[in-house]
Coordinates of C-alpha atoms in Angstrom, one line a residue:
M25 CA 103.4 79.2 72.2
S26 CA 105.3 81.1 69.6
T27 CA 109.0 80.1 69.4
D28 CA 109.8 83.8 69.0
G29 CA 108.6 84.4 72.6
I30 CA 106.6 87.2 74.1
T31 CA 107.3 90.8 75.0
V32 CA 105.4 92.0 78.1
C33 CA 105.2 95.8 78.4
A34 CA 104.6 98.0 81.4
T35 CA 101.9 100.0 79.6
R36 CA 99.5 99.6 76.7
R37 CA 101.1 102.5 74.9
L38 CA 104.5 100.9 74.9
S39 CA 103.1 97.6 73.7
R40 CA 101.4 99.3 70.8
W41 CA 104.6 101.3 70.0
M42 CA 106.8 98.2 70.0
R43 CA 104.4 96.5 67.5
E44 CA 104.4 99.5 65.3
E45 CA 108.2 99.8 65.4
D46 CA 108.6 96.2 64.5
D47 CA 106.2 96.6 61.5
R48 CA 108.2 99.6 60.3
R49 CA 111.4 97.6 60.5
Q50 CA 109.8 94.8 58.5
M51 CA 108.6 97.1 55.8
A52 CA 112.0 98.9 55.6
S53 CA 113.6 95.5 55.1
G54 CA 111.4 94.9 52.1
N55 CA 109.2 92.2 53.6
G56 CA 105.7 91.9 52.2
A57 CA 104.3 89.8 55.0
W58 CA 105.3 88.8 58.5
L59 CA 104.0 87.6 61.8
P60 CA 103.2 90.5 64.1
R61 CA 105.3 90.9 67.2
D62 CA 103.7 89.2 70.2
S63 CA 103.7 92.2 72.5
L64 CA 101.2 92.6 75.3
P65 CA 100.7 94.9 78.3
W66 CA 101.1 93.3 81.7
Q67 CA 97.4 92.8 82.4
A68 CA 96.5 91.4 79.0
W69 CA 99.4 88.9 79.2
V70 CA 98.4 87.8 82.7
D71 CA 94.8 87.2 81.4
R72 CA 95.9 85.3 78.4
T73 CA 98.3 83.1 80.4
W74 CA 95.6 82.5 83.0
R75 CA 93.2 81.3 80.4
M76 CA 95.8 79.0 79.0
L77 CA 96.3 77.6 82.5
R78 CA 92.5 77.0 82.9
E79 CA 92.3 75.4 79.4
S80 CA 95.2 73.1 80.3
G81 CA 93.2 71.7 83.2
A82 CA 95.7 72.8 85.8
G83 CA 93.8 76.0 86.7
Q84 CA 90.4 76.8 88.2
D85 CA 87.3 76.7 86.1
A86 CA 86.3 80.2 86.9
Q87 CA 85.1 83.4 85.2
I88 CA 87.4 86.4 84.7
L89 CA 86.2 89.7 86.0
N90 CA 87.2 92.7 83.9
A91 CA 88.2 96.1 85.4
E92 CA 84.7 97.5 85.2
Q93 CA 83.2 94.5 86.9
E94 CA 85.8 94.5 89.6
Q95 CA 85.1 98.2 90.3
S96 CA 81.3 97.5 90.6
L97 CA 82.1 94.7 93.0
W98 CA 84.2 97.0 95.2
E99 CA 81.4 99.7 95.1
E100 CA 79.0 97.0 96.4
A101 CA 81.5 96.1 99.1
A102 CA 81.9 99.7 100.2
A103 CA 78.1 100.0 100.4
A104 CA 78.0 96.9 102.6
L105 CA 80.4 98.3 105.3
P106 CA 78.9 99.0 108.7
D107 CA 79.5 102.8 108.4
A108 CA 78.6 103.0 104.7
S109 CA 75.9 105.6 105.3
D110 CA 78.5 108.0 106.6
L111 CA 80.8 107.8 103.6
F112 CA 81.3 110.9 101.5
L113 CA 81.6 110.1 97.8
P114 CA 81.2 106.3 98.3
T115 CA 82.1 105.6 94.7
Q116 CA 85.5 107.3 95.1
V117 CA 86.0 105.5 98.4
A118 CA 85.4 102.2 96.6
R119 CA 87.9 103.1 93.9
D120 CA 90.5 104.2 96.5
A121 CA 90.0 100.9 98.4
Q122 CA 90.4 98.9 95.2
R123 CA 93.6 100.6 94.3
A124 CA 94.9 100.2 97.9
W125 CA 94.2 96.5 97.8
G126 CA 96.0 96.3 94.5
L127 CA 99.1 97.7 96.3
V128 CA 98.7 95.2 99.1
E129 CA 98.7 92.4 96.5
D130 CA 101.5 93.9 94.4
Y131 CA 103.8 94.3 97.4
L132 CA 102.8 91.1 99.2
L133 CA 102.0 92.9 102.4
D134 CA 101.2 90.9 105.5
Q135 CA 97.4 91.1 106.2
D136 CA 98.0 90.3 109.9
E137 CA 100.2 93.5 110.2
L138 CA 97.4 95.5 108.5
V139 CA 94.9 94.1 111.1
H140 CA 97.1 95.0 114.1
G141 CA 98.9 98.0 112.9
G142 CA 96.9 99.7 110.2
G143 CA 94.2 101.4 112.1
G144 CA 90.5 101.8 111.3
D145 CA 91.0 102.5 107.6
A146 CA 93.0 99.3 107.1
R147 CA 90.4 97.3 109.0
A148 CA 87.7 98.7 106.8
L149 CA 89.8 97.8 103.7
L150 CA 90.1 94.2 104.9
Q151 CA 86.4 94.1 105.6
A152 CA 85.6 95.2 102.0
R153 CA 88.1 92.8 100.6
A154 CA 86.6 89.9 102.6
W155 CA 83.2 90.8 101.1
V156 CA 84.7 90.8 97.6
Q157 CA 86.4 87.4 98.3
S158 CA 83.2 85.9 99.6
R159 CA 81.1 87.1 96.6
C160 CA 83.8 85.8 94.2
R161 CA 83.8 82.3 95.9
D162 CA 80.0 82.1 95.7
E163 CA 79.8 83.2 92.0
G164 CA 83.0 81.4 90.7
W165 CA 84.8 84.7 89.8
R166 CA 88.5 85.5 89.8
T167 CA 89.7 89.0 90.1
F168 CA 92.9 90.2 88.5
G169 CA 94.9 89.8 91.7
D170 CA 93.5 86.3 92.0
R171 CA 94.7 85.5 88.5
V172 CA 98.2 86.7 89.2
R173 CA 98.3 84.7 92.4
D174 CA 97.0 81.5 90.6
L175 CA 99.9 81.8 88.2
A176 CA 102.6 82.8 90.7
C177 CA 101.8 80.2 93.4
G178 CA 101.0 77.1 91.4
D179 CA 103.1 74.6 89.5
L180 CA 102.9 76.0 86.0
P181 CA 102.8 73.5 83.1
Q182 CA 105.8 74.0 80.8
A183 CA 103.4 74.3 77.8
I184 CA 102.1 77.7 78.9
A185 CA 105.6 79.2 79.6
P186 CA 107.0 80.9 76.5
A187 CA 110.6 79.9 75.5
H188 CA 111.6 83.5 75.8
L189 CA 109.9 86.2 77.9
S190 CA 111.1 89.8 77.5
L191 CA 110.0 92.6 79.9
A192 CA 109.9 96.2 78.5
G193 CA 109.3 99.5 80.3
F194 CA 109.5 98.3 83.9
D195 CA 111.6 100.6 86.1
H196 CA 111.3 97.8 88.7
L197 CA 109.1 94.8 89.3
T198 CA 106.9 94.8 92.4
P199 CA 107.3 91.7 94.6
G200 CA 104.1 90.3 93.2
Q201 CA 105.3 90.7 89.6
A202 CA 108.7 89.3 90.5
R203 CA 107.1 86.2 92.0
L204 CA 105.1 85.6 88.8
I205 CA 108.2 86.1 86.6
A206 CA 110.1 83.7 88.8
A207 CA 107.4 81.1 88.4
M208 CA 107.6 81.5 84.6
E209 CA 111.4 81.0 84.8
S210 CA 110.9 77.8 86.9
A211 CA 108.5 76.6 84.2
G212 CA 111.2 77.0 81.5
S213 CA 111.1 80.6 80.3
V214 CA 114.3 82.5 79.6
I215 CA 113.7 86.0 81.1
E216 CA 115.2 89.2 79.6
M217 CA 114.8 92.7 80.8
L218 CA 114.9 95.0 77.8
P219 CA 116.7 98.3 78.2
P220 CA 114.7 101.5 77.4
P221 CA 115.0 102.8 73.9
V222 CA 117.8 105.4 73.4
R223 CA 116.4 108.7 72.3
R224 CA 118.4 111.9 71.8
G225 CA 116.6 115.1 71.8
R226 CA 116.6 118.7 72.8
H227 CA 114.8 120.3 75.7
S228 CA 114.0 123.8 76.7
I229 CA 112.0 125.6 79.4
L230 CA 109.3 128.2 78.5
P231 CA 107.7 130.1 81.3
A232 CA 103.9 130.9 81.2
V233 CA 102.0 133.6 83.0
D234 CA 99.2 131.1 84.0
P235 CA 98.1 127.5 83.5
S236 CA 95.8 128.4 80.6
S237 CA 98.6 130.1 78.7
E238 CA 100.8 127.0 79.4
L239 CA 98.2 124.8 77.7
S240 CA 97.9 127.2 74.7
N241 CA 101.7 127.2 74.4
A242 CA 101.8 123.4 74.5
A243 CA 99.1 123.1 71.8
A244 CA 100.9 125.6 69.6
A245 CA 104.1 123.7 70.0
A246 CA 102.4 120.5 69.1
L247 CA 100.9 122.1 66.0
R248 CA 104.3 123.3 64.9
A249 CA 105.8 119.9 65.3
L250 CA 103.0 118.2 63.3
T251 CA 103.3 120.8 60.6
T252 CA 107.0 120.0 60.2
S253 CA 106.6 116.2 60.7
P254 CA 103.1 115.0 60.1
D255 CA 104.0 111.5 61.2
A256 CA 105.5 112.6 64.5
R257 CA 104.2 111.1 67.8
I258 CA 103.6 113.8 70.4
G259 CA 102.9 113.4 74.0
I260 CA 101.8 116.2 76.4
V261 CA 101.9 115.6 80.1
V262 CA 99.4 117.4 82.2
Q263 CA 99.9 116.8 85.9
D264 CA 96.3 117.6 87.0
L265 CA 94.6 116.2 83.9
E266 CA 91.7 114.6 85.7
E267 CA 90.6 118.0 87.1
R268 CA 91.3 120.0 83.9
R269 CA 90.2 117.5 81.2
F270 CA 87.5 119.7 79.7
E271 CA 89.8 122.7 79.5
V272 CA 92.6 120.6 77.9
E273 CA 90.2 119.0 75.3
A274 CA 88.8 122.5 74.4
V275 CA 92.3 123.9 73.8

């Protein structure tokens, strides 16, 4: 592992921004060449570390499922439920079930409590998860949740633990994340929680007569900002983006 350590970021965007900021600092210092900052989003870091565990001989010789493959597997699981023919929008149901199970794993929820206190939806979720687990065992696959658990619950070789592990952009760690970070610390990593970058700016509130006007105002403000500072990075937050994506793109 790099002696400089690894920065694990809460989002892909933050990971990319941190690498770019480091590059800008290197250029401003007059350096002509440098090693790029080892900055990765959480999932990419988990996947890389899990591969290292497998290659060390301490992990399972299994195949990683990517996000699209896991989603397809959950869609098959939803279709295999006893009442699958009654499902409305079965693809969306499968996605919701996959996200729900992700929360179960992230927060280390007790499955027995789900069985006895969760009602029909919880039991259907557990049925779907059991189908996914069975298929993964038969095919030799590991889901993302499996990979996190493999790393968090095993004795990690010191060779795969970076000397220094920084965490950036996490408001808090879920119990599942905290358990994995604790395993890294036990394997020899020094853990550091990086504070958020300090940014000073101005803010104002501009009312709009309707949502369409609000989008037009946001686009006009972005254009003005880019005209003044062509290298500026601009983010526009749209609360209901999934429903309004075509309208937003058109504006």
